[in-house]
mmCIF file of C-alpha atoms and ligand atoms in Angstrom:
data_model
loop_
_atom_site.group_PDB
_atom_site.id
_atom_site.type_symbol
_atom_site.label_atom_id
_atom_site.label_comp_id
_atom_site.label_asym_id
_atom_site.label_seq_id
_atom_site.Cartn_x
_atom_site.Cartn_y
_atom_site.Cartn_z
ATOM 1 C CA MET A 1 78.818 81.958 16.670
ATOM 2 C CA SER A 2 81.952 81.407 18.794
ATOM 3 C CA THR A 3 82.341 80.202 21.909
ATOM 4 C CA LYS A 4 83.274 82.114 24.746
ATOM 5 C CA GLY A 5 84.145 81.038 28.611
ATOM 6 C CA PHE A 6 81.504 82.938 31.309
ATOM 7 C CA ILE A 7 83.111 82.835 35.080
ATOM 8 C CA PHE A 8 80.960 83.312 37.722
ATOM 9 C CA ASP A 9 81.826 84.638 40.816
ATOM 10 C CA LEU A 10 79.539 83.332 44.088
ATOM 11 C CA ASP A 11 79.045 85.505 46.596
ATOM 12 C CA GLY A 12 77.431 88.948 45.802
ATOM 13 C CA VAL A 13 76.879 87.744 42.207
ATOM 14 C CA ILE A 14 74.592 84.660 42.522
ATOM 15 C CA VAL A 15 73.305 84.488 45.877
ATOM 16 C CA ASP A 16 73.557 86.862 48.571
ATOM 17 C CA THR A 17 75.616 84.663 51.404
ATOM 18 C CA ALA A 18 77.396 88.424 51.933
ATOM 19 C CA LYS A 19 74.397 88.403 55.095
ATOM 20 C CA TYR A 20 75.291 84.927 56.617
ATOM 21 C CA HIS A 21 78.960 85.674 57.051
ATOM 22 C CA TYR A 22 78.452 88.419 58.830
ATOM 23 C CA LEU A 23 75.858 87.063 60.602
ATOM 24 C CA ALA A 24 78.857 84.030 61.769
ATOM 25 C CA TRP A 25 81.590 87.183 62.499
ATOM 26 C CA LYS A 26 79.934 89.431 64.048
ATOM 27 C CA ASN A 27 78.749 86.473 66.838
ATOM 28 C CA LEU A 28 82.465 85.575 66.434
ATOM 29 C CA ALA A 29 83.106 89.194 67.556
ATOM 30 C CA ASN A 30 80.365 89.561 69.962
ATOM 31 C CA SER A 31 82.059 86.438 71.808
ATOM 32 C CA LEU A 32 85.518 87.772 72.341
ATOM 33 C CA GLY A 33 83.987 91.063 73.697
ATOM 34 C CA PHE A 34 83.882 93.512 70.688
ATOM 35 C CA GLU A 35 81.604 94.967 67.847
ATOM 36 C CA PHE A 36 81.825 94.250 63.897
ATOM 37 C CA THR A 37 79.450 96.706 61.769
ATOM 38 C CA GLU A 38 78.157 95.941 58.409
ATOM 39 C CA GLU A 39 80.456 98.481 56.862
ATOM 40 C CA GLN A 40 83.408 96.448 58.102
ATOM 41 C CA ASN A 41 81.854 93.403 56.778
ATOM 42 C CA GLU A 42 82.359 95.147 53.184
ATOM 43 C CA LEU A 43 85.636 94.177 53.512
ATOM 44 C CA PHE A 44 85.287 90.948 53.734
ATOM 45 C CA LYS A 45 83.941 90.224 50.442
ATOM 46 C CA GLY A 46 86.010 88.382 48.100
ATOM 47 C CA VAL A 47 88.482 87.375 50.568
ATOM 48 C CA SER A 48 89.613 83.900 52.361
ATOM 49 C CA ARG A 49 88.419 82.821 55.554
ATOM 50 C CA VAL A 50 91.496 82.624 56.972
ATOM 51 C CA ARG A 51 92.553 86.247 56.331
ATOM 52 C CA SER A 52 88.820 87.508 57.048
ATOM 53 C CA LEU A 53 89.846 85.996 60.643
ATOM 54 C CA ASP A 54 92.871 87.902 60.834
ATOM 55 C CA ILE A 55 91.274 91.078 59.656
ATOM 56 C CA LEU A 56 88.323 90.344 62.606
ATOM 57 C CA LEU A 57 91.352 90.217 65.492
ATOM 58 C CA GLU A 58 92.767 93.105 64.023
ATOM 59 C CA LEU A 59 89.675 95.308 63.620
ATOM 60 C CA GLY A 60 88.973 93.661 67.487
ATOM 61 C CA SER A 61 93.113 94.860 68.415
ATOM 62 C CA TYR A 62 93.158 91.225 69.482
ATOM 63 C CA ASN A 63 95.942 88.512 69.834
ATOM 64 C CA ALA A 64 95.390 85.347 69.550
ATOM 65 C CA THR A 65 97.336 81.591 69.466
ATOM 66 C CA PRO A 66 97.259 80.002 65.806
ATOM 67 C CA GLU A 67 95.096 77.874 68.108
ATOM 68 C CA GLN A 68 92.826 79.728 69.418
ATOM 69 C CA LYS A 69 92.162 81.043 65.529
ATOM 70 C CA ASP A 70 91.878 77.249 63.968
ATOM 71 C CA GLY A 71 89.368 76.748 66.260
ATOM 72 C CA TRP A 72 87.114 79.765 66.028
ATOM 73 C CA LEU A 73 87.682 79.023 61.863
ATOM 74 C CA VAL A 74 85.567 75.698 62.469
ATOM 75 C CA GLN A 75 82.982 77.620 64.992
ATOM 76 C CA LYS A 76 82.657 80.260 62.274
ATOM 77 C CA ASN A 77 82.315 77.696 59.356
ATOM 78 C CA GLU A 78 79.866 75.889 61.293
ATOM 79 C CA GLU A 79 77.235 78.277 62.222
ATOM 80 C CA TYR A 80 77.993 79.888 58.530
ATOM 81 C CA LEU A 81 77.157 75.792 57.385
ATOM 82 C CA SER A 82 73.882 75.850 59.501
ATOM 83 C CA TYR A 83 72.334 79.499 57.980
ATOM 84 C CA ILE A 84 73.757 77.893 54.555
ATOM 85 C CA LYS A 85 71.133 74.616 55.049
ATOM 86 C CA LYS A 86 68.410 76.641 55.034
ATOM 87 C CA MET A 87 68.957 78.243 51.606
ATOM 88 C CA ASP A 88 66.996 77.572 48.441
ATOM 89 C CA ALA A 89 66.038 78.468 44.965
ATOM 90 C CA SER A 90 64.313 81.650 46.629
ATOM 91 C CA GLU A 91 67.706 83.116 47.616
ATOM 92 C CA ILE A 92 69.509 83.113 43.892
ATOM 93 C CA LEU A 93 70.037 86.974 43.195
ATOM 94 C CA PRO A 94 67.674 88.241 40.220
ATOM 95 C CA ASP A 95 68.027 87.195 36.408
ATOM 96 C CA VAL A 96 70.886 84.737 37.177
ATOM 97 C CA PRO A 97 68.692 81.702 35.680
ATOM 98 C CA ARG A 98 67.581 84.068 32.784
ATOM 99 C CA VAL A 99 71.594 84.923 31.908
ATOM 100 C CA LEU A 100 72.609 81.368 32.750
ATOM 101 C CA ASP A 101 70.198 79.699 29.848
ATOM 102 C CA VAL A 102 70.546 82.132 27.641
ATOM 103 C CA LEU A 103 74.933 81.127 27.800
ATOM 104 C CA LEU A 104 73.794 77.328 27.894
ATOM 105 C CA GLN A 105 71.602 77.290 25.070
ATOM 106 C CA ASN A 106 73.982 79.173 23.316
ATOM 107 C CA GLU A 107 76.344 76.508 23.750
ATOM 108 C CA GLN A 108 79.242 79.026 25.665
ATOM 109 C CA GLY A 109 81.125 77.823 28.639
ATOM 110 C CA VAL A 110 80.200 78.437 31.766
ATOM 111 C CA ALA A 111 82.365 78.187 35.389
ATOM 112 C CA LEU A 112 82.488 79.330 38.945
ATOM 113 C CA GLY A 113 85.579 80.987 40.058
ATOM 114 C CA SER A 114 84.690 81.237 44.147
ATOM 115 C CA ALA A 115 87.015 82.002 46.726
ATOM 116 C CA SER A 116 84.256 79.923 48.956
ATOM 117 C CA LYS A 117 85.558 76.725 50.084
ATOM 118 C CA ASN A 118 81.703 76.235 50.648
ATOM 119 C CA ALA A 119 80.857 76.330 47.012
ATOM 120 C CA ARG A 120 79.410 73.304 45.766
ATOM 121 C CA PRO A 121 77.058 73.026 48.858
ATOM 122 C CA ILE A 122 75.876 76.295 48.224
ATOM 123 C CA LEU A 123 75.297 75.932 44.522
ATOM 124 C CA GLU A 124 73.355 72.689 45.135
ATOM 125 C CA LYS A 125 71.267 73.972 47.822
ATOM 126 C CA VAL A 126 69.912 76.671 45.430
ATOM 127 C CA GLY A 127 69.508 73.741 42.515
ATOM 128 C CA LEU A 128 72.265 75.451 39.891
ATOM 129 C CA LEU A 129 75.091 73.083 40.149
ATOM 130 C CA MET A 130 73.672 71.568 37.542
ATOM 131 C CA LYS A 131 74.765 74.892 35.600
ATOM 132 C CA PHE A 132 78.351 74.866 36.074
ATOM 133 C CA GLN A 133 80.121 72.583 33.782
ATOM 134 C CA HIS A 134 83.341 73.724 35.705
ATOM 135 C CA ILE A 135 83.698 74.766 40.056
ATOM 136 C CA VAL A 136 86.649 76.221 40.896
ATOM 137 C CA ASP A 137 87.115 77.417 44.123
ATOM 138 C CA GLY A 138 88.824 78.200 47.673
ATOM 139 C CA ASN A 139 89.257 74.244 47.850
ATOM 140 C CA ASP A 140 91.163 74.560 44.400
ATOM 141 C CA VAL A 141 93.679 77.676 44.499
ATOM 142 C CA THR A 142 96.652 78.683 47.060
ATOM 143 C CA ALA A 143 96.570 82.389 46.226
ATOM 144 C CA ALA A 144 93.162 84.708 47.237
ATOM 145 C CA LYS A 145 91.832 87.317 44.532
ATOM 146 C CA PRO A 146 93.322 90.041 43.176
ATOM 147 C CA ASP A 147 95.712 87.100 42.314
ATOM 148 C CA PRO A 148 93.955 85.894 39.030
ATOM 149 C CA GLU A 149 94.730 82.221 39.498
ATOM 150 C CA VAL A 150 91.106 81.044 40.555
ATOM 151 C CA PHE A 151 89.729 83.042 36.902
ATOM 152 C CA LEU A 152 93.128 81.233 34.929
ATOM 153 C CA LEU A 153 92.014 77.742 36.152
ATOM 154 C CA GLY A 154 88.414 78.126 35.049
ATOM 155 C CA ALA A 155 89.628 79.300 31.834
ATOM 156 C CA GLN A 156 91.730 76.521 31.736
ATOM 157 C CA LYS A 157 89.062 74.063 32.962
ATOM 158 C CA LEU A 158 86.847 75.443 29.887
ATOM 159 C CA GLY A 159 89.131 75.336 27.552
ATOM 160 C CA ILE A 160 89.172 78.324 26.549
ATOM 161 C CA SER A 161 92.105 81.193 26.559
ATOM 162 C CA PRO A 162 91.729 84.069 28.723
ATOM 163 C CA GLN A 163 91.322 86.605 26.406
ATOM 164 C CA ASP A 164 88.042 85.025 25.075
ATOM 165 C CA CYS A 165 86.599 84.354 28.539
ATOM 166 C CA ILE A 166 84.141 87.025 30.964
ATOM 167 C CA VAL A 167 84.038 87.594 34.413
ATOM 168 C CA PHE A 168 81.137 88.410 36.470
ATOM 169 C CA GLU A 169 82.165 89.767 40.078
ATOM 170 C CA ASP A 170 81.222 92.010 43.016
ATOM 171 C CA SER A 171 84.150 92.421 44.427
ATOM 172 C CA ILE A 172 87.085 95.147 43.623
ATOM 173 C CA ALA A 173 89.433 92.036 44.684
ATOM 174 C CA GLY A 174 87.740 90.074 41.871
ATOM 175 C CA VAL A 175 87.694 92.610 39.189
ATOM 176 C CA GLN A 176 91.465 93.303 39.747
ATOM 177 C CA ALA A 177 91.486 89.210 39.774
ATOM 178 C CA ALA A 178 89.441 89.146 35.805
ATOM 179 C CA ASN A 179 91.702 92.170 34.361
ATOM 180 C CA THR A 180 95.189 91.068 35.507
ATOM 181 C CA ALA A 181 93.534 87.511 33.881
ATOM 182 C CA GLY A 182 93.287 89.337 30.420
ATOM 183 C CA MET A 183 89.767 88.829 30.483
ATOM 184 C CA ILE A 184 86.732 90.993 30.029
ATOM 185 C CA SER A 185 85.025 91.591 33.498
ATOM 186 C CA ILE A 186 81.748 92.683 34.387
ATOM 187 C CA GLY A 187 81.135 94.387 38.214
ATOM 188 C CA ILE A 188 77.761 93.721 39.668
ATOM 189 C CA GLY A 189 77.111 96.397 42.756
ATOM 190 C CA GLU A 190 77.737 100.128 42.276
ATOM 191 C CA GLN A 191 79.554 101.946 39.927
ATOM 192 C CA GLU A 192 81.402 104.590 42.256
ATOM 193 C CA PHE A 193 83.163 100.680 43.510
ATOM 194 C CA LEU A 194 83.732 99.127 41.013
ATOM 195 C CA HIS A 195 85.114 101.270 38.381
ATOM 196 C CA GLU A 196 87.936 99.455 37.347
ATOM 197 C CA ALA A 197 85.476 96.728 35.768
ATOM 198 C CA ASP A 198 85.045 97.055 31.995
ATOM 199 C CA HIS A 199 80.819 97.087 32.279
ATOM 200 C CA VAL A 200 79.354 97.827 35.664
ATOM 201 C CA PHE A 201 75.257 96.815 36.152
ATOM 202 C CA LYS A 202 73.270 96.601 39.499
ATOM 203 C CA ASP A 203 72.442 93.538 38.994
ATOM 204 C CA PHE A 204 71.691 91.184 36.014
ATOM 205 C CA THR A 205 68.005 92.660 35.696
ATOM 206 C CA GLU A 206 70.287 95.115 33.533
ATOM 207 C CA ILE A 207 72.036 92.891 31.613
ATOM 208 C CA SER A 208 70.471 92.244 28.339
ATOM 209 C CA ASP A 209 69.983 89.328 26.422
ATOM 210 C CA ARG A 210 71.601 91.447 23.643
ATOM 211 C CA PHE A 211 74.417 92.557 25.509
ATOM 212 C CA LEU A 212 75.612 88.957 26.403
ATOM 213 C CA MET A 213 75.143 88.457 22.333
ATOM 214 C CA ASP A 214 76.974 90.411 21.634
ATOM 215 C CA LEU A 215 79.775 89.551 24.289
ATOM 216 C CA ILE A 216 79.254 85.913 22.163
ATOM 217 C CA ASN A 217 79.625 87.493 18.904
ATOM 218 C CA LYS A 218 82.850 89.612 19.888
HETATM 219 P P1 LIG B 301 83.744 80.343 52.883
HETATM 220 P P2 LIG B 301 82.814 84.917 46.678
HETATM 221 C C1 LIG B 301 84.115 84.524 49.211
HETATM 222 O O1 LIG B 301 83.176 83.982 48.072
HETATM 223 C C2 LIG B 301 83.205 85.320 49.809
HETATM 224 O O2 LIG B 301 83.086 86.835 49.173
HETATM 225 C C3 LIG B 301 83.924 86.088 51.376
HETATM 226 O O3 LIG B 301 82.943 86.997 52.359
HETATM 227 C C4 LIG B 301 84.157 84.671 52.027
HETATM 228 O O4 LIG B 301 85.217 85.214 53.018
HETATM 229 C C5 LIG B 301 85.321 83.810 51.012
HETATM 230 O O5 LIG B 301 84.256 83.486 49.593
HETATM 231 C C6 LIG B 301 85.128 82.416 51.656
HETATM 232 O O6 LIG B 301 84.381 81.805 51.922
HETATM 233 O O7 LIG B 301 84.176 80.278 54.303
HETATM 234 O O8 LIG B 301 82.627 79.772 52.469
HETATM 235 O O9 LIG B 301 85.455 79.128 52.282
HETATM 236 O O10 LIG B 301 82.770 85.993 47.084
HETATM 237 O O11 LIG B 301 84.773 84.418 46.293
HETATM 238 O O12 LIG B 301 82.178 83.414 46.132
HETATM 239 MG MG1 LIG B 302 81.921 88.068 45.605
#
């Protein structure tokens, strides 16, 4: 059996924190006097906090000073953290623990590759932190997805070459980042959006142990 590196995105793959990001961005938009829809929130998936605020202000045609922006970034994150504080294992997306356990029982490399600066507290809250040998998150990278930096750093930390790594991602930018890194990309979500991925599954319940073993033995 060979050792492969399996790198998981966080938001939309392990937990659905997009709904909490949405609430916090929506409240900020409303306090500035404009609406923010769930459809618009799709644009924020996999995008950094700073870039998300810029997109929000563009959507509301709102001009702001750098000082105002800094204040809103803190305000948004504080509200987001208040939702995170209440998270527990019931928020782990279906069959994520099974997939992690199959990989770990087969002595595979397992890392996180997320744009979020809150990745560690979230994994801790849902009880999955110990399952990851390495965490690469928004605190470790300078270039955002679709730049492959986050996944290349994950591979480097695992000590596994990029072509032996497999990435699970729910965002188009993340799938593109994995592809650019020369890794196998597995889209979690809709085929319609994630067609650039090597494989697409609606969620982990569709990923069999057999499929994982085939990836390991490739
Ligand atoms: P934070 P992922 C991303 O997580 C989210 O998809 C994106 O909506 C968010 O803006 C970004 O993290 C930054 O999050 O404000 O917690 O640093 O999908 O890359 O795991
Ligand atoms: Mg994501």
